[in-house]
Amino acid sequence: MSYRTVNELKVGGIMVVLEEPIKGVIELKNYIDGEWVESEASETRDVVNPATLKKIARVPVGHREDVKAAVDAAKDAFPRWRRTTPLSRARYLMALKQLLEENFEELGRIVTMEHGKIIDEARGEVRRGIENVEMATGIPSLMMGYNAEDISRGIDEVLIKQPLGVFACVAPFNFPFMVSLWFMPYAVATGNTYVIKPSPWTPLSTMKLVELIDEAGFPPGVINLVNGEVEPVSEILENPGIKGVSFVGSTKIGRDVIYRNATSHGKRVQAQCSAKNFLVVTPDADVELTVSSLMSSFFGNTGQRCLAGANLVFVGDDQGLMDKTLGVIKERAGAIKMGYGLEEGVQMGPLQAEHRKKRVLGYIESGLEEGATLTMDGREFSCDPYPETCFLGPSIFEGVSLDMTIAREEIFGPVMSVLTAEDLNEAIGMVNSSSYGNAASIFTTNGGTARRFQYDVECGNIGVNIGTAAPMAFFPFSGMKDSFFGDLHGQGKDAVDFFTENKVVIQRWP
Amino acid sequence: MLRTTSQIISHHAGLERGSAEGYRKLAERYPDNQDFFNMLADENRRHMERVERAYRLGVTDAYEVGITPTQLDPGNYALEEFSGESLEEDSATALRNEETVIRFCLDAAKTSGELLPDLPDTFDYLVKRKKRRVELLRSLT
């Protein structure tokens, strides 16, 4: 599928959208031990394109037995896979990388259909996922241990990194393709076997990913897919065959369900959770650069990402800077075209589901009730000719204070809350007052100010003149406080460490 | 208006395809210059693929791909049909079309500067290549 394959599908007689890769309604199955199999659960949930409200798939709600079967297959495959050399394992990933490139466009369009994000964002997500596969192909060197000769006379000490067994991930709806690739490539590259459980809201790009895994020739049982909701997750957390769990989602689930249950069953856990990200603008900021970054951060992906801007803080009493910056933002945000992400001129897609929109609407009401001034109302944007069920335009609240709900809680939608701070100290204090510590950014042309910010702010991902501080695959996706539970993050060397055990050998040969 | 990076890529592809189509027609119409026009058409395809590759390999959700800082009007970059009655007339049309594509590449390079790492450089590279084509077309007549 090429970029230039444009289907002359007219919507409302005026617009042209890219060809949809999913035709009809797909009945989703699990992929266990190299076979596509029915779930033990008979109940299903509809997967709906949030822009058109067309049903595109039915996904089983899942059953504990599905996970048990997947874990059994992964356990059986582990001894052979572990003995497959790291170089050979990397070559399977290289084959997968090639297939992902060949199917790049189709994957992007599937992400748009199941999630709603615009095609540029969806392609960006696919690229981010592929980068993790690329990173993991370096496992022959990434997995090397180290040694010291003659720690005592004639005695050497060696550290080797070994796989542990079966790992699993519980993936979120907001980056349906990318997030399982924060974990899985590193897990299998290091010699573990794997179970993926995608979000039941957005399972289709993962299904396509697993089809490509099958095509790449991974041995049966090395990578397994189980669809579903609560029951499969409970089994993943409790099954003694699973050594570790990776999770991305809300703090409530990540901390209270995933982290607590999985650790109580002796598993390793990395739970990347909610956020409330502050973007701080200092008086010496470059307005043009700042505005572009802010637009993308607050309204990109329709605000549904844990690195999205939430609170915009202006430092100092330069009302002119604030008016100018907000003026340009409002002008650009006001011109944002909402619609179906497969229509190329669309700049903002819908929220992923109706209940997510209702949640954001609740926060808009809360902001109004608590006295903030709504200077741009996302409820007034048009998404014609698409049904407005899941659509919500950008909203801007001014006069926000830290005690307001909209300034404290994660909204997960295109809502900007504008605050002011007297000086940098107060701004940093505001950032650090949040229970979350996922990301924060500063916009300044002063190196000292930037350094002070990155030094003092209690967040895992820091942006300096960057609105969305998304770490590349070769760095960990960091996070602290209520935004992360565990010790080692996804991506990068952290991922290699999470999926391996360090074994130390002290040896003396007579 | 072209509001997103995806639109810029698609519009560029459309220009290269349209340009190639025109040169294929000229290759049939002027057998003495068949190889030359086919060479230009082949190059159009390579230019299109080069831009698509730069986009595909550079696009990430961290960059501002969905909102271009300057919106381009596609109507400003329309190609003319080849309807001349001589090689001179059609070459003049080809020159105007090349200038149109060069103008688009220059504007696209400028507006994509904040979007993706390699896209502006790729458009700038195409401008250089296309200026050489302009010289070749001029030498034809």
PDB file of N, CA and C in Angstrom, chain B residues 76-130:
ATOM      1  N   ASN B  76      -1.649  26.964  -6.375  1.00  0.00           N
ATOM      2  CA  ASN B  76      -0.486  27.729  -6.863  1.00  0.00           C
ATOM      3  C   ASN B  76       0.557  26.860  -7.552  1.00  0.00           C
ATOM      4  N   TYR B  77       0.314  25.562  -7.525  1.00  0.00           N
ATOM      5  CA  TYR B  77       1.341  24.656  -8.072  1.00  0.00           C
ATOM      6  C   TYR B  77       0.717  23.684  -9.071  1.00  0.00           C
ATOM      7  N   ALA B  78      -0.034  24.192  -9.994  1.00  0.00           N
ATOM      8  CA  ALA B  78      -0.694  23.323 -10.978  1.00  0.00           C
ATOM      9  C   ALA B  78       0.182  23.188 -12.226  1.00  0.00           C
ATOM     10  N   LEU B  79       0.219  21.994 -12.778  1.00  0.00           N
ATOM     11  CA  LEU B  79       1.002  21.749 -13.989  1.00  0.00           C
ATOM     12  C   LEU B  79       0.152  22.031 -15.225  1.00  0.00           C
ATOM     13  N   GLU B  80       0.825  22.480 -16.271  1.00  0.00           N
ATOM     14  CA  GLU B  80       0.126  22.731 -17.544  1.00  0.00           C
ATOM     15  C   GLU B  80       0.146  21.473 -18.403  1.00  0.00           C
ATOM     16  N   GLU B  81      -0.884  21.325 -19.219  1.00  0.00           N
ATOM     17  CA  GLU B  81      -0.926  20.209 -20.180  1.00  0.00           C
ATOM     18  C   GLU B  81       0.018  20.523 -21.344  1.00  0.00           C
ATOM     19  N   PHE B  82       0.541  19.479 -21.963  1.00  0.00           N
ATOM     20  CA  PHE B  82       1.369  19.676 -23.162  1.00  0.00           C
ATOM     21  C   PHE B  82       0.456  19.700 -24.384  1.00  0.00           C
ATOM     22  N   SER B  83       0.206  20.885 -24.905  1.00  0.00           N
ATOM     23  CA  SER B  83      -0.689  20.980 -26.067  1.00  0.00           C
ATOM     24  C   SER B  83      -0.032  21.752 -27.211  1.00  0.00           C
ATOM     25  N   GLY B  84       1.286  21.822 -27.183  1.00  0.00           N
ATOM     26  CA  GLY B  84       1.989  22.571 -28.230  1.00  0.00           C
ATOM     27  C   GLY B  84       1.976  21.840 -29.555  1.00  0.00           C
ATOM     28  N   GLU B  85       2.335  22.589 -30.582  1.00  0.00           N
ATOM     29  CA  GLU B  85       2.370  21.985 -31.914  1.00  0.00           C
ATOM     30  C   GLU B  85       3.798  21.782 -32.389  1.00  0.00           C
ATOM     31  N   SER B  86       4.744  22.065 -31.535  1.00  0.00           N
ATOM     32  CA  SER B  86       6.148  21.868 -31.916  1.00  0.00           C
ATOM     33  C   SER B  86       6.947  21.541 -30.659  1.00  0.00           C
ATOM     34  N   LEU B  87       8.132  21.035 -30.872  1.00  0.00           N
ATOM     35  CA  LEU B  87       9.016  20.722 -29.752  1.00  0.00           C
ATOM     36  C   LEU B  87       9.329  21.990 -28.957  1.00  0.00           C
ATOM     37  N   GLU B  88       9.476  23.115 -29.655  1.00  0.00           N
ATOM     38  CA  GLU B  88       9.785  24.373 -28.965  1.00  0.00           C
ATOM     39  C   GLU B  88       8.657  24.744 -27.998  1.00  0.00           C
ATOM     40  N   GLU B  89       7.415  24.645 -28.508  1.00  0.00           N
ATOM     41  CA  GLU B  89       6.270  25.035 -27.660  1.00  0.00           C
ATOM     42  C   GLU B  89       6.139  24.094 -26.453  1.00  0.00           C
ATOM     43  N   ASP B  90       6.278  22.797 -26.718  1.00  0.00           N
ATOM     44  CA  ASP B  90       6.145  21.839 -25.610  1.00  0.00           C
ATOM     45  C   ASP B  90       7.310  21.963 -24.622  1.00  0.00           C
ATOM     46  N   SER B  91       8.479  22.279 -25.140  1.00  0.00           N
ATOM     47  CA  SER B  91       9.624  22.475 -24.238  1.00  0.00           C
ATOM     48  C   SER B  91       9.402  23.694 -23.345  1.00  0.00           C
ATOM     49  N   ALA B  92       8.788  24.713 -23.914  1.00  0.00           N
ATOM     50  CA  ALA B  92       8.498  25.912 -23.113  1.00  0.00           C
ATOM     51  C   ALA B  92       7.522  25.563 -21.986  1.00  0.00           C
ATOM     52  N   THR B  93       6.532  24.729 -22.310  1.00  0.00           N
ATOM     53  CA  THR B  93       5.584  24.278 -21.274  1.00  0.00           C
ATOM     54  C   THR B  93       6.324  23.456 -20.215  1.00  0.00           C
ATOM     55  N   ALA B  94       7.207  22.584 -20.687  1.00  0.00           N
ATOM     56  CA  ALA B  94       7.968  21.741 -19.748  1.00  0.00           C
ATOM     57  C   ALA B  94       8.794  22.602 -18.798  1.00  0.00           C
ATOM     58  N   LEU B  95       9.371  23.651 -19.342  1.00  0.00           N
ATOM     59  CA  LEU B  95      10.171  24.558 -18.497  1.00  0.00           C
ATOM     60  C   LEU B  95       9.310  25.216 -17.425  1.00  0.00           C
ATOM     61  N   ARG B  96       8.117  25.657 -17.843  1.00  0.00           N
ATOM     62  CA  ARG B  96       7.215  26.298 -16.865  1.00  0.00           C
ATOM     63  C   ARG B  96       6.807  25.289 -15.792  1.00  0.00           C
ATOM     64  N   ASN B  97       6.560  24.060 -16.211  1.00  0.00           N
ATOM     65  CA  ASN B  97       6.191  23.017 -15.233  1.00  0.00           C
ATOM     66  C   ASN B  97       7.334  22.736 -14.263  1.00  0.00           C
ATOM     67  N   GLU B  98       8.541  22.671 -14.818  1.00  0.00           N
ATOM     68  CA  GLU B  98       9.699  22.439 -13.934  1.00  0.00           C
ATOM     69  C   GLU B  98       9.818  23.564 -12.905  1.00  0.00           C
ATOM     70  N   GLU B  99       9.604  24.790 -13.385  1.00  0.00           N
ATOM     71  CA  GLU B  99       9.692  25.940 -12.465  1.00  0.00           C
ATOM     72  C   GLU B  99       8.615  25.835 -11.372  1.00  0.00           C
ATOM     73  N   THR B 100       7.445  25.350 -11.771  1.00  0.00           N
ATOM     74  CA  THR B 100       6.357  25.177 -10.790  1.00  0.00           C
ATOM     75  C   THR B 100       6.760  24.167  -9.720  1.00  0.00           C
ATOM     76  N   VAL B 101       7.323  23.036 -10.165  1.00  0.00           N
ATOM     77  CA  VAL B 101       7.709  22.000  -9.196  1.00  0.00           C
ATOM     78  C   VAL B 101       8.847  22.520  -8.311  1.00  0.00           C
ATOM     79  N   ILE B 102       9.771  23.264  -8.916  1.00  0.00           N
ATOM     80  CA  ILE B 102      10.868  23.838  -8.116  1.00  0.00           C
ATOM     81  C   ILE B 102      10.300  24.784  -7.048  1.00  0.00           C
ATOM     82  N   ARG B 103       9.339  25.581  -7.454  1.00  0.00           N
ATOM     83  CA  ARG B 103       8.729  26.528  -6.505  1.00  0.00           C
ATOM     84  C   ARG B 103       8.052  25.763  -5.360  1.00  0.00           C
ATOM     85  N   PHE B 104       7.373  24.683  -5.728  1.00  0.00           N
ATOM     86  CA  PHE B 104       6.720  23.884  -4.680  1.00  0.00           C
ATOM     87  C   PHE B 104       7.769  23.300  -3.727  1.00  0.00           C
ATOM     88  N   CYS B 105       8.846  22.769  -4.316  1.00  0.00           N
ATOM     89  CA  CYS B 105       9.876  22.144  -3.459  1.00  0.00           C
ATOM     90  C   CYS B 105      10.492  23.187  -2.516  1.00  0.00           C
ATOM     91  N   LEU B 106      10.723  24.384  -3.038  1.00  0.00           N
ATOM     92  CA  LEU B 106      11.296  25.449  -2.193  1.00  0.00           C
ATOM     93  C   LEU B 106      10.341  25.789  -1.050  1.00  0.00           C
ATOM     94  N   ASP B 107       9.060  25.954  -1.387  1.00  0.00           N
ATOM     95  CA  ASP B 107       8.071  26.298  -0.353  1.00  0.00           C
ATOM     96  C   ASP B 107       7.884  25.144   0.636  1.00  0.00           C
ATOM     97  N   ALA B 108       7.897  23.932   0.090  1.00  0.00           N
ATOM     98  CA  ALA B 108       7.727  22.761   0.969  1.00  0.00           C
ATOM     99  C   ALA B 108       8.923  22.623   1.902  1.00  0.00           C
ATOM    100  N   ALA B 109      10.112  22.912   1.385  1.00  0.00           N
ATOM    101  CA  ALA B 109      11.312  22.841   2.231  1.00  0.00           C
ATOM    102  C   ALA B 109      11.185  23.825   3.388  1.00  0.00           C
ATOM    103  N   LYS B 110      10.671  25.008   3.052  1.00  0.00           N
ATOM    104  CA  LYS B 110      10.541  26.048   4.074  1.00  0.00           C
ATOM    105  C   LYS B 110       9.506  25.653   5.136  1.00  0.00           C
ATOM    106  N   THR B 111       8.372  25.197   4.673  1.00  0.00           N
ATOM    107  CA  THR B 111       7.296  24.917   5.630  1.00  0.00           C
ATOM    108  C   THR B 111       7.524  23.613   6.398  1.00  0.00           C
ATOM    109  N   SER B 112       8.328  22.713   5.816  1.00  0.00           N
ATOM    110  CA  SER B 112       8.566  21.446   6.533  1.00  0.00           C
ATOM    111  C   SER B 112       9.773  21.539   7.452  1.00  0.00           C
ATOM    112  N   GLY B 113      10.375  22.731   7.515  1.00  0.00           N
ATOM    113  CA  GLY B 113      11.555  22.908   8.356  1.00  0.00           C
ATOM    114  C   GLY B 113      11.327  22.552   9.804  1.00  0.00           C
ATOM    115  N   GLU B 114      10.115  22.790  10.281  1.00  0.00           N
ATOM    116  CA  GLU B 114       9.830  22.503  11.690  1.00  0.00           C
ATOM    117  C   GLU B 114       9.178  21.147  11.876  1.00  0.00           C
ATOM    118  N   LEU B 115       9.003  20.407  10.776  1.00  0.00           N
ATOM    119  CA  LEU B 115       8.212  19.185  10.874  1.00  0.00           C
ATOM    120  C   LEU B 115       9.058  17.937  11.060  1.00  0.00           C
ATOM    121  N   LEU B 116       9.932  17.687  10.116  1.00  0.00           N
ATOM    122  CA  LEU B 116      10.679  16.440  10.132  1.00  0.00           C
ATOM    123  C   LEU B 116      12.139  16.710   9.822  1.00  0.00           C
ATOM    124  N   PRO B 117      13.037  15.917  10.375  1.00  0.00           N
ATOM    125  CA  PRO B 117      14.461  16.217  10.245  1.00  0.00           C
ATOM    126  C   PRO B 117      14.977  16.282   8.803  1.00  0.00           C
ATOM    127  N   ASP B 118      14.676  15.287   7.974  1.00  0.00           N
ATOM    128  CA  ASP B 118      15.332  15.208   6.672  1.00  0.00           C
ATOM    129  C   ASP B 118      14.514  15.751   5.517  1.00  0.00           C
ATOM    130  N   LEU B 119      13.289  16.141   5.780  1.00  0.00           N
ATOM    131  CA  LEU B 119      12.415  16.545   4.688  1.00  0.00           C
ATOM    132  C   LEU B 119      12.881  17.827   3.991  1.00  0.00           C
ATOM    133  N   PRO B 120      13.218  18.876   4.730  1.00  0.00           N
ATOM    134  CA  PRO B 120      13.656  20.094   4.036  1.00  0.00           C
ATOM    135  C   PRO B 120      14.908  19.862   3.191  1.00  0.00           C
ATOM    136  N   ASP B 121      15.841  19.096   3.722  1.00  0.00           N
ATOM    137  CA  ASP B 121      17.072  18.816   2.961  1.00  0.00           C
ATOM    138  C   ASP B 121      16.749  18.064   1.673  1.00  0.00           C
ATOM    139  N   THR B 122      15.800  17.162   1.772  1.00  0.00           N
ATOM    140  CA  THR B 122      15.432  16.377   0.582  1.00  0.00           C
ATOM    141  C   THR B 122      14.802  17.282  -0.477  1.00  0.00           C
ATOM    142  N   PHE B 123      13.913  18.158  -0.049  1.00  0.00           N
ATOM    143  CA  PHE B 123      13.311  19.089  -1.019  1.00  0.00           C
ATOM    144  C   PHE B 123      14.379  20.010  -1.615  1.00  0.00           C
ATOM    145  N   ASP B 124      15.312  20.457  -0.800  1.00  0.00           N
ATOM    146  CA  ASP B 124      16.398  21.316  -1.309  1.00  0.00           C
ATOM    147  C   ASP B 124      17.246  20.565  -2.338  1.00  0.00           C
ATOM    148  N   TYR B 125      17.489  19.291  -2.051  1.00  0.00           N
ATOM    149  CA  TYR B 125      18.272  18.475  -2.986  1.00  0.00           C
ATOM    150  C   TYR B 125      17.535  18.373  -4.324  1.00  0.00           C
ATOM    151  N   LEU B 126      16.213  18.173  -4.240  1.00  0.00           N
ATOM    152  CA  LEU B 126      15.434  18.057  -5.480  1.00  0.00           C
ATOM    153  C   LEU B 126      15.486  19.350  -6.279  1.00  0.00           C
ATOM    154  N   VAL B 127      15.490  20.469  -5.589  1.00  0.00           N
ATOM    155  CA  VAL B 127      15.564  21.759  -6.293  1.00  0.00           C
ATOM    156  C   VAL B 127      16.836  21.800  -7.140  1.00  0.00           C
ATOM    157  N   LYS B 128      17.944  21.364  -6.552  1.00  0.00           N
ATOM    158  CA  LYS B 128      19.210  21.358  -7.306  1.00  0.00           C
ATOM    159  C   LYS B 128      19.105  20.447  -8.533  1.00  0.00           C
ATOM    160  N   ARG B 129      18.563  19.264  -8.325  1.00  0.00           N
ATOM    161  CA  ARG B 129      18.433  18.321  -9.443  1.00  0.00           C
ATOM    162  C   ARG B 129      17.540  18.906 -10.535  1.00  0.00           C
ATOM    163  N   LYS B 130      16.474  19.535 -10.106  1.00  0.00           N
ATOM    164  CA  LYS B 130      15.511  20.030 -11.090  1.00  0.00           C
ATOM    165  C   LYS B 130      16.056  21.247 -11.839  1.00  0.00           C
TER     166      LYS B 130
END
